[in-house]
Coordinates of C-alpha atoms and ligand atoms in Angstrom, one line a residue:
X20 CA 53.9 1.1 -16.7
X21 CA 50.9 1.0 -18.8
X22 CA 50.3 -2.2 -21.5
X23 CA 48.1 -2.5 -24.5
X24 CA 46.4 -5.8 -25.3
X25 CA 44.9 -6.8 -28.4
X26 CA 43.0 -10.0 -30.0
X27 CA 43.6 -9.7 -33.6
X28 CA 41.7 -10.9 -36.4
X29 CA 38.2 -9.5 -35.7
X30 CA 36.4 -7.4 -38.1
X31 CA 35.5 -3.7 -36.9
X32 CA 31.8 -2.6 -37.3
X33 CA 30.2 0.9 -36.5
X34 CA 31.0 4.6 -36.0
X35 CA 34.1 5.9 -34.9
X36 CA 34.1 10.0 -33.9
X37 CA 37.4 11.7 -34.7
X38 CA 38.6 14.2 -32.1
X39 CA 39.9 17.6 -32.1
X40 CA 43.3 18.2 -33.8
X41 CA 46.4 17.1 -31.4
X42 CA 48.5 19.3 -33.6
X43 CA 46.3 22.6 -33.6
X44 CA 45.3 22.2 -29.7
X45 CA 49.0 21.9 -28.4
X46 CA 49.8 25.6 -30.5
X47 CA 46.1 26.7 -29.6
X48 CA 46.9 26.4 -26.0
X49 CA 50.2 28.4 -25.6
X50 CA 48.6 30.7 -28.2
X51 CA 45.7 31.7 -25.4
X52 CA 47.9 33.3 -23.3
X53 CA 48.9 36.3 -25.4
X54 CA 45.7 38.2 -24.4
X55 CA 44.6 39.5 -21.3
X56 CA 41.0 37.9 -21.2
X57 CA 39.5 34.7 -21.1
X58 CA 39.3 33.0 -23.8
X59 CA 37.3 29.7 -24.3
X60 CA 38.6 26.7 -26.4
X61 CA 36.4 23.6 -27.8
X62 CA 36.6 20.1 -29.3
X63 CA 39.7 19.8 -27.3
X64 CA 41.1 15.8 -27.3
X65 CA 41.7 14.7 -23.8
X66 CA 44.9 13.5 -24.4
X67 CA 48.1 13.7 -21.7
X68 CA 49.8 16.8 -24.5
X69 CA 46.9 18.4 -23.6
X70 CA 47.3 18.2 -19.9
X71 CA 51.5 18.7 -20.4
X72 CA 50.9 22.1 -21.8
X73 CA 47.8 22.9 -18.7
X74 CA 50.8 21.9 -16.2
X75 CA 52.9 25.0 -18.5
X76 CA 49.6 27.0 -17.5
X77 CA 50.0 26.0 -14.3
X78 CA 53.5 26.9 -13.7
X79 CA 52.7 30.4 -15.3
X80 CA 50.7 30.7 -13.1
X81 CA 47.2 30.9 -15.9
X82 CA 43.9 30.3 -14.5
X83 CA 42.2 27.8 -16.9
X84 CA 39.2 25.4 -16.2
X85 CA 38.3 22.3 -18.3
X86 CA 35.4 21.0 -18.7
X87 CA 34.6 17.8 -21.0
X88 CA 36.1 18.7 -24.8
X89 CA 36.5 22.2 -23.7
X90 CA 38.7 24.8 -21.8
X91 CA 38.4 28.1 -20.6
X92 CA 41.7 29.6 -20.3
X93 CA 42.1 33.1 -18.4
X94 CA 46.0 34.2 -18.0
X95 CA 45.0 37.6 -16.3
X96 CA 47.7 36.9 -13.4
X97 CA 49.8 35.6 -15.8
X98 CA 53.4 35.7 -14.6
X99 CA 56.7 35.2 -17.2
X100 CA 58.2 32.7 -15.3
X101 CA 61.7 30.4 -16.6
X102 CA 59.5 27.2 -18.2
X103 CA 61.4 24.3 -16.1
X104 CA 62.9 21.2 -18.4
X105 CA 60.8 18.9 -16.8
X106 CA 57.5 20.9 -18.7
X107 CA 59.6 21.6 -21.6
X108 CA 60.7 18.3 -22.5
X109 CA 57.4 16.2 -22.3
X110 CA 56.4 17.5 -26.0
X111 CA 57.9 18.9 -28.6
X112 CA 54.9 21.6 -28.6
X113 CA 56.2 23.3 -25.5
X114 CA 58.1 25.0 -27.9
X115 CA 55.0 27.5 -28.6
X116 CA 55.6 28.9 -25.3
X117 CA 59.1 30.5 -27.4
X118 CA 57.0 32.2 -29.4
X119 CA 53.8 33.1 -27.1
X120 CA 55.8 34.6 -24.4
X121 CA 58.0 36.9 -26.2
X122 CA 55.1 38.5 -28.7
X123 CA 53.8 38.9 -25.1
X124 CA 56.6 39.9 -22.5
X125 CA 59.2 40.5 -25.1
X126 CA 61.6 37.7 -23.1
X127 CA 61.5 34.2 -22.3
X128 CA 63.9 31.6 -20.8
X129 CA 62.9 27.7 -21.1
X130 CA 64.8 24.5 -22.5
X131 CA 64.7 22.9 -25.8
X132 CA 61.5 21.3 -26.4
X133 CA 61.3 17.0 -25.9
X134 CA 58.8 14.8 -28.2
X135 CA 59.2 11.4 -30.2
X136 CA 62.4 10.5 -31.4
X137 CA 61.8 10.7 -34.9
X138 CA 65.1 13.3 -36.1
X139 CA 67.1 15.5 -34.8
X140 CA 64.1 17.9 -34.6
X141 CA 66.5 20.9 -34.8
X142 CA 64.5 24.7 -33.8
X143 CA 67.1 26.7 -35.5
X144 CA 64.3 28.1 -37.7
X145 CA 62.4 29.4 -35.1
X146 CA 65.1 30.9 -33.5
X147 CA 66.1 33.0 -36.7
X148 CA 62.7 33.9 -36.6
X149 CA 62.5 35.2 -33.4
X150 CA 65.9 36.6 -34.2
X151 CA 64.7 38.1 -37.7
X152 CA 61.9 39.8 -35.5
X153 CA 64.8 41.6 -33.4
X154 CA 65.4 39.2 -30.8
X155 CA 68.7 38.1 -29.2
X156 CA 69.2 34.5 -28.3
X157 CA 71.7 33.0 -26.0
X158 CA 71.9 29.3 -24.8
X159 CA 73.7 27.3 -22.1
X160 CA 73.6 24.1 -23.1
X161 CA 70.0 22.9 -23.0
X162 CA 68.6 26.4 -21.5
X163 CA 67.6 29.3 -24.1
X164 CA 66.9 32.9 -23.4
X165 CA 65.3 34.9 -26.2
X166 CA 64.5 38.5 -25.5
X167 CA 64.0 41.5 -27.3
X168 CA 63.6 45.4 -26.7
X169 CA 61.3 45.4 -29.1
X170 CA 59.7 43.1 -32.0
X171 CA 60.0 45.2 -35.2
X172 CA 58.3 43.0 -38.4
X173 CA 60.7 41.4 -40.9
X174 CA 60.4 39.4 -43.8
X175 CA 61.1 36.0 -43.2
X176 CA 61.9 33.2 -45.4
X177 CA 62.1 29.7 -44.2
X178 CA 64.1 27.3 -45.5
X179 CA 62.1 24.3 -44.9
X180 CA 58.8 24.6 -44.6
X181 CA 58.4 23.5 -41.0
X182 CA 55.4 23.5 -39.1
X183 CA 56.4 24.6 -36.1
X184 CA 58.5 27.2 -37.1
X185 CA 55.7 28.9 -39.2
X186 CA 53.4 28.8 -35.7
X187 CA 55.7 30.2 -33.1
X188 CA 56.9 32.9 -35.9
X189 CA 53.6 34.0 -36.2
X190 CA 52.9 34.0 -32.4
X191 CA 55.5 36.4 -31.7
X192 CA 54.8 38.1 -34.5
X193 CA 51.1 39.6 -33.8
X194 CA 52.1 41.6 -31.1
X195 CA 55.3 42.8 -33.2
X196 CA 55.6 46.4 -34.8
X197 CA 54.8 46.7 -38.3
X198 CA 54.2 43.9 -40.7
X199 CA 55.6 40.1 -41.0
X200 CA 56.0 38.0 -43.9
X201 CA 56.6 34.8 -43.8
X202 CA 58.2 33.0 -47.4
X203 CA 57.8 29.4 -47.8
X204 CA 55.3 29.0 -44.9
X205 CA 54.2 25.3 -44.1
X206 CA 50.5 25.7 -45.3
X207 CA 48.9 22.4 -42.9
X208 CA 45.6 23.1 -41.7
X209 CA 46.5 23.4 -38.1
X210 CA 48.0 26.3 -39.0
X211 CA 44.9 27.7 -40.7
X212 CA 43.0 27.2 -37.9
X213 CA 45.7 29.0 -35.2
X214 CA 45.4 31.8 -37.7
X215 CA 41.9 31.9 -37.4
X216 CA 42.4 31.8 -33.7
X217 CA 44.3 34.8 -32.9
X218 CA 42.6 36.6 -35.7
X219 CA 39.4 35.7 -33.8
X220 CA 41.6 37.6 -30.9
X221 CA 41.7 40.5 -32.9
X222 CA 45.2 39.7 -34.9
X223 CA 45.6 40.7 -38.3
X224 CA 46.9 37.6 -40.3
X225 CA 46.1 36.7 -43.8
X226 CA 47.3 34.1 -46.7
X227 CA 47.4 31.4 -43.8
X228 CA 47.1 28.0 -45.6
X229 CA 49.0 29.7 -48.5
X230 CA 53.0 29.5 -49.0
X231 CA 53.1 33.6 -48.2
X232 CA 51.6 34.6 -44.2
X233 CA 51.8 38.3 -43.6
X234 CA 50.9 39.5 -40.2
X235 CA 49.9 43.4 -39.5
X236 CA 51.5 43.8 -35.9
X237 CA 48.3 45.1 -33.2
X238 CA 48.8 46.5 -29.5
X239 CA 46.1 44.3 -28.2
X240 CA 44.3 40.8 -28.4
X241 CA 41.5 39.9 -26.6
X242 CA 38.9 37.2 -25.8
X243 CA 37.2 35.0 -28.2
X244 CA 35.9 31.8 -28.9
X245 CA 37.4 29.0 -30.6
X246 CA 37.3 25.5 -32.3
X247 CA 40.1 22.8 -32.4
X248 CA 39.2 21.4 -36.2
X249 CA 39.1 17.5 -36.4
X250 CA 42.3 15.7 -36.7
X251 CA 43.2 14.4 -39.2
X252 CA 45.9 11.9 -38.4
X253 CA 44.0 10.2 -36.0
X254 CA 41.1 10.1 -39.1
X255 CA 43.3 9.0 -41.2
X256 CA 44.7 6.5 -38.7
X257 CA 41.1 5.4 -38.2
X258 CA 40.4 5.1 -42.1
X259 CA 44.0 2.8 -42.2
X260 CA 42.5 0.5 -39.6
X261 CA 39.1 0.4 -41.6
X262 CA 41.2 -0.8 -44.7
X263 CA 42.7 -3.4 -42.5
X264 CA 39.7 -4.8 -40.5
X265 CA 36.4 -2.2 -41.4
X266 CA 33.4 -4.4 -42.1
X267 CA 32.4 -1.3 -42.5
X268 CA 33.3 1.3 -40.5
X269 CA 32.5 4.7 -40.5
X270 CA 35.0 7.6 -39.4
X271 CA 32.8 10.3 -38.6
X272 CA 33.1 14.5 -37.8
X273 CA 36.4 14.8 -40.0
X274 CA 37.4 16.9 -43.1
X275 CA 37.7 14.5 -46.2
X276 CA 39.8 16.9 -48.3
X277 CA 42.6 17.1 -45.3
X278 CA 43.3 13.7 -45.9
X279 CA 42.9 13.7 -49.7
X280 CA 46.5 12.6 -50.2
X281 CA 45.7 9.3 -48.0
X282 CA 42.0 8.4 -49.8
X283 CA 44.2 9.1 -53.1
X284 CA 46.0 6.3 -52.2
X285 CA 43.7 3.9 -50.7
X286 CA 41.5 4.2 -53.7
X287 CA 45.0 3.4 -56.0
X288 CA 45.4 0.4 -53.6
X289 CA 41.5 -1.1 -54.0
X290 CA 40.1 -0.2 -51.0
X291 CA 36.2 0.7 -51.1
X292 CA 35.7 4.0 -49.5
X293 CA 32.5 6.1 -49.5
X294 CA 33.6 9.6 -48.9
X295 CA 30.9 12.1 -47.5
X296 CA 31.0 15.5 -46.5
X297 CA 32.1 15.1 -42.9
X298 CA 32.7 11.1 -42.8
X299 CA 34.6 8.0 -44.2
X300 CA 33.1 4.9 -44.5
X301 CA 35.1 2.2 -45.4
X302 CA 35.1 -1.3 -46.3
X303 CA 38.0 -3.5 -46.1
X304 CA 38.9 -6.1 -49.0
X305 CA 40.4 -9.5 -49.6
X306 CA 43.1 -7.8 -52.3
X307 CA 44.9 -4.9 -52.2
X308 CA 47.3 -3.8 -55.1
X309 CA 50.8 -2.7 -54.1
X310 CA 50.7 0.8 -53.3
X311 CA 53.9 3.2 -52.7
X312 CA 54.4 6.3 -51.3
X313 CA 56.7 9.6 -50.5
X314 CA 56.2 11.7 -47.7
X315 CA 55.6 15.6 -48.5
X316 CA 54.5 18.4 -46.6
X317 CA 51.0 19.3 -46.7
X318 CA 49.0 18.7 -49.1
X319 CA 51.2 15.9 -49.4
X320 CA 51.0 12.0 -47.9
X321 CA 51.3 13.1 -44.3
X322 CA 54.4 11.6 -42.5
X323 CA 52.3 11.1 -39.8
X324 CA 50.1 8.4 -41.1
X325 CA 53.6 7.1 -42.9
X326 CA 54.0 4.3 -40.1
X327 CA 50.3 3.5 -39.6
X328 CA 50.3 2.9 -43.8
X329 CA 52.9 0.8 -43.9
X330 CA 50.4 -1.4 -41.7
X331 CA 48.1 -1.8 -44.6
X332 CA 51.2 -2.2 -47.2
X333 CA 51.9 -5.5 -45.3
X334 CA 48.4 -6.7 -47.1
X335 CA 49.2 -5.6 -50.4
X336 CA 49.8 -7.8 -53.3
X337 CA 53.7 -7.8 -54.6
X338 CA 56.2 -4.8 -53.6
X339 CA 55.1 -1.5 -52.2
X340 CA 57.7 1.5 -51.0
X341 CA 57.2 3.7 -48.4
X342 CA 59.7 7.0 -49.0
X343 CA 60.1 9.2 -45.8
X344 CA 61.0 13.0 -46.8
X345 CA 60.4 14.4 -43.5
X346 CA 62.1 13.1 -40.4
X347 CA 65.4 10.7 -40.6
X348 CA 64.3 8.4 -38.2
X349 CA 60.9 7.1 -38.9
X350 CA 61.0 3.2 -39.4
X351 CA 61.7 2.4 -35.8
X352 CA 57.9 0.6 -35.7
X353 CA 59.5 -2.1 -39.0
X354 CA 61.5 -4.4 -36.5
X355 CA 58.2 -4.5 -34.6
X356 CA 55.9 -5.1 -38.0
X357 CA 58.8 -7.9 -38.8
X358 CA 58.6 -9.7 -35.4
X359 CA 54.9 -9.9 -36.3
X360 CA 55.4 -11.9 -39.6
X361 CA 56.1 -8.6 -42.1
X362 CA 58.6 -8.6 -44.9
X363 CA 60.0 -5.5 -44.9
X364 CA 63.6 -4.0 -46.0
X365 CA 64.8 -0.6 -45.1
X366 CA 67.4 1.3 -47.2
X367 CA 68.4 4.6 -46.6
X368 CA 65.1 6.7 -46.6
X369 CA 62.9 3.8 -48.2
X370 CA 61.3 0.8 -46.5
X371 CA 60.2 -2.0 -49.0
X372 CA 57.2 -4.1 -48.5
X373 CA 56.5 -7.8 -49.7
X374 CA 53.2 -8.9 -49.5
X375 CA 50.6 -10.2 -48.6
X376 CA 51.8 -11.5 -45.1
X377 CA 50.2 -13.3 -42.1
X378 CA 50.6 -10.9 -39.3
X379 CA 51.0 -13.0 -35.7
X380 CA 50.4 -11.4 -32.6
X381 CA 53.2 -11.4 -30.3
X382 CA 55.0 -8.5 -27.9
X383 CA 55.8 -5.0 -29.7
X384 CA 57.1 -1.9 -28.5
X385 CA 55.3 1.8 -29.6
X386 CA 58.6 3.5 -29.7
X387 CA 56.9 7.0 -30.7
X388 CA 53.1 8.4 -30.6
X389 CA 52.7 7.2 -34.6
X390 CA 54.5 3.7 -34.3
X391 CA 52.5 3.3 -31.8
X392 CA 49.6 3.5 -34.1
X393 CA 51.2 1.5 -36.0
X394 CA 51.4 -1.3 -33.8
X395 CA 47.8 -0.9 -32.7
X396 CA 46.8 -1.4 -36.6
X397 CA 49.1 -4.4 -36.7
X398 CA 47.4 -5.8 -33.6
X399 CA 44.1 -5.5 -34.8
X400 CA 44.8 -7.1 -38.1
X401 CA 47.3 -9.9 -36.4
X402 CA 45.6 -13.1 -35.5
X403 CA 46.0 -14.1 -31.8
X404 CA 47.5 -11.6 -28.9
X405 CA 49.7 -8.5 -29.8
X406 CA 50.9 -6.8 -26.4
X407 CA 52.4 -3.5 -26.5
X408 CA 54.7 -1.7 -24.2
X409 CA 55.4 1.9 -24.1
X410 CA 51.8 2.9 -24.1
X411 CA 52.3 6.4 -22.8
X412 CA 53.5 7.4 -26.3
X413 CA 49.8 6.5 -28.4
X414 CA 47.7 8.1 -25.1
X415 CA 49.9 11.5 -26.2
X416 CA 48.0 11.6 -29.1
X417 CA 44.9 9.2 -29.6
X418 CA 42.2 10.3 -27.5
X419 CA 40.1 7.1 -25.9
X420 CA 41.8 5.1 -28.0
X421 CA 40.7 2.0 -26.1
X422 CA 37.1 3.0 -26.5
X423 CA 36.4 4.1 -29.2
X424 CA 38.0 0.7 -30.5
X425 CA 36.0 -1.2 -28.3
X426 CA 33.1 0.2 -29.4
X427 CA 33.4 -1.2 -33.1
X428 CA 34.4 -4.7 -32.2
X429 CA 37.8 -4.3 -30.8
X430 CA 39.4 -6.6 -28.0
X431 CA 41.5 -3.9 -26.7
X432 CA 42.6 -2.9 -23.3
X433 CA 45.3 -1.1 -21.4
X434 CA 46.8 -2.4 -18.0
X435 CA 48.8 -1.0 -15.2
X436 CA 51.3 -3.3 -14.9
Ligands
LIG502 C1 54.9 19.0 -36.8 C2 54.0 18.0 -36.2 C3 54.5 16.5 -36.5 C4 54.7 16.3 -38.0 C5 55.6 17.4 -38.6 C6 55.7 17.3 -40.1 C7 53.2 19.2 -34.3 C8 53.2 19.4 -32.8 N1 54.0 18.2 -34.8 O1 56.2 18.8 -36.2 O2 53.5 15.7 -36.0 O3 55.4 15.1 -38.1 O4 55.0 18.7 -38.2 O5 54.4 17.4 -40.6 O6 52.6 19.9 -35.0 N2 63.4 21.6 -39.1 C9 64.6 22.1 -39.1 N3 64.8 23.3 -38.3 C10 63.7 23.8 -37.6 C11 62.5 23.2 -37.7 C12 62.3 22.1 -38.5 O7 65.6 21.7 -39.7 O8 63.9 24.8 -36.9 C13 63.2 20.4 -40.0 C14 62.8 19.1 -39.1 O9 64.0 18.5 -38.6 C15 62.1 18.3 -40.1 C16 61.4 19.3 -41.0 O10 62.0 20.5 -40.8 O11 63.0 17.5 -40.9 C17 59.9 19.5 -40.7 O12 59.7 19.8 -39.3 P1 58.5 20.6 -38.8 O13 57.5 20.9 -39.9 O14 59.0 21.8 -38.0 O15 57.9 19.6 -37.7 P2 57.3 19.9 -36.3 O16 56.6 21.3 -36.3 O17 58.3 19.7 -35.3

């Protein structure tokens, strides 16, 4: 079991690099295997979703090499093999495989997808998708089989916007007859930059980033190029700990406008930012007004960086709220942010945040990948030792997190306990 150990109170001074997209590199991955031919993917984060879905590769029996920020993925000896539960239920991502494999083989059998344990994370969207597209799917318990004669194109409306439905629809709609359109499309930029993927493979997708995807079916994809975009909840999770503890810090190779939404509200809440054209620099101060705010899809506050936020709410002068839209269980990180000297109250779908408050290190848990964050903020604001357990969830999704801490000011480290 791995540990995270943090002296708070020190200010954080320097450049920190943003990585490639967590998001956009667990759909980019499954995505490679609907061609033939090698096709060679950069600015990948070396994080352990990353190597979950090259142990899928693996089992499919995909030749792929990586090299540092970069893989080279070559599914030539591919074989459509049942996706074991152990693979599938490491990340909720897995789930691309649905899609990938039947626009490719027209059939795949593998289990309901795992992830944090933020909702109920339902995939009956995808599955009317696939369905939509002329699929048949059965379950037994856990275990689905989707399979299809053939994938004809349909028009498709969701009704949620969801994120990964919207993906694995299109992935199993490139290789479909005819045209797809997709209604009420999520429009994050992960999905932008899959699109631009597979069109890069020869697919014909356009109005990606819009609310309306239509997608011209094509016999064939083959190999290209690619680049994971910068993430931009690690950014903004960088740009959160800047507010906190930045004296100042830079957060460097990102895309400002993706995280508009959050600099919207930093600015509201006092915080001095300098925003360039690929970087963040930010400067943390002794006030901050009360700030609240509401989850949305893109372009809207990201629930991702909800937790992280709240962080920075604890600082604010008077009463903030923090509304989560998204996913129905998202405030598992507040006992945490309490036990470390917060006032916080949760009703319902909105948390409630007095401040300012002394944060006190002491021992947290990271109960999912973004409360996790959440408690690394916390830590690095707190004064004295925060120790965290349940590591494995932030190295999911925070790429040398330890590092690239470390080498602004940080005391941070991770043990094997
Ligand atoms: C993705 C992100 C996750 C982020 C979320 C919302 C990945 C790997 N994960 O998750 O970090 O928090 O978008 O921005 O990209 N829903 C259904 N039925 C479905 C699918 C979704 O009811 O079939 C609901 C979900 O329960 C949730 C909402 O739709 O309430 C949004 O989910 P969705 O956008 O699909 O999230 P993910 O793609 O799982």
């Amino acid at each position: 079991m791995k540990i995270m150990e943090i002296e708070g109170g020190k200010d954080l001074t320097g450049t920190i690099r943003i990585s490639g997209a967590k998001n956009a590199t667990v759909a980019l991955i499954p995505a490679a295997i609907l061609t033939d031919e090698e096709v060679t993917i950069c600015n990948v984060p070396e994080i352990t979703d990353t190597d979950s879905l090259c142990d899928i590769l693996k089992e499919l029996n995909v030749d792929y090499k990586r090299a540092s920020e970069s893989i080279v993925i070559n599914p030539e000896k591919m074989k459509n093999v049942e996706i074991g539960e152990i693979f599938s239920k490491k990340l909720r991502a897995s789930y691309y495989f649905m899609g990938a494999l039947l626009g490719k083989y027209k059939k795949v059998v593998m289990y309901f997808p795992g992830g944090c344990s933020i909702g109920a994370r339902p995939i009956d969207l995808h599955l009317k998708g696939f369905e939509a597209l002329g699929a048949k799917v059965t379950s037994e318990g856990n275990k689905y089989t989707v399979e299809a004669e053939e994938l004809k194109g349909a028009n498709i409306y969701l009704d949620i916007a969801s994120v990964g439905a919207t993906i694995n629809i299109m992935l199993a709609a490139v290789r479909a007859k005819g045209k797809t359109i997709i209604d009420n499309a999520a429009k994050e930029p992960e999905i932008v930059n899959v699109a631009t993927f597979l069109n890069n493979m020869g697919a014909k997708i356009s109005g990606a980033g819009t609310s309306t995807i239509k997608i011209q079916g094509v016999d064939h994809l083959g190999k290209c190029f690619h680049e994971v975009i910068p993430d931009r909840i690690e950014a903004g999770t960088y740009v959160i700990i800047g507010s906190l503890c930045g004296n100042p810090l830079k957060i460097d190779n990102i895309i400002p406008e993706h995280i508009d939404a959050l600099l919207s509200k930093l600015e509201e809440a006092g915080v001095s930012l300098e925003v360039g054209a690929d970087y963040v620099i930010v400067q943390k101060q002794e006030k901050y007004r009360s700030t609240s705010i509401k989850t949305a899809v893109y372009p809207g506050f990201a629930t991702d960086l909800q937790q992280p936020f709240t962080v920075l709410q604890t600082q604010m002068t008077g009463k903030s709220k923090t509304t989560e839209t998204i996913w129905e269980n998202r405030f598992m990180h507040v006992p945490y942010l309490k036990d470390l000297g917060a006032d916080i109250m949760v009703k319902n779908q909105t948390a409630t945040i007095a401040g300012p408050t002394k944060l006190k290190g002491c021992e947290v848990v990271a109960t999912d990948l973004r409360a996790g964050a959440a408690m690394v903020a916390a830590g690095l604001k707190a004064e004295g030792k925060t120790t965290i357990t349940s590591v494995e969830h932030i190295l999911r999704g925070y790429e040398q997190i330890v590092e690239k801490l470390t080498n602004v000011g940080a005391k941070i480290t991770i043990k094997e306990i």
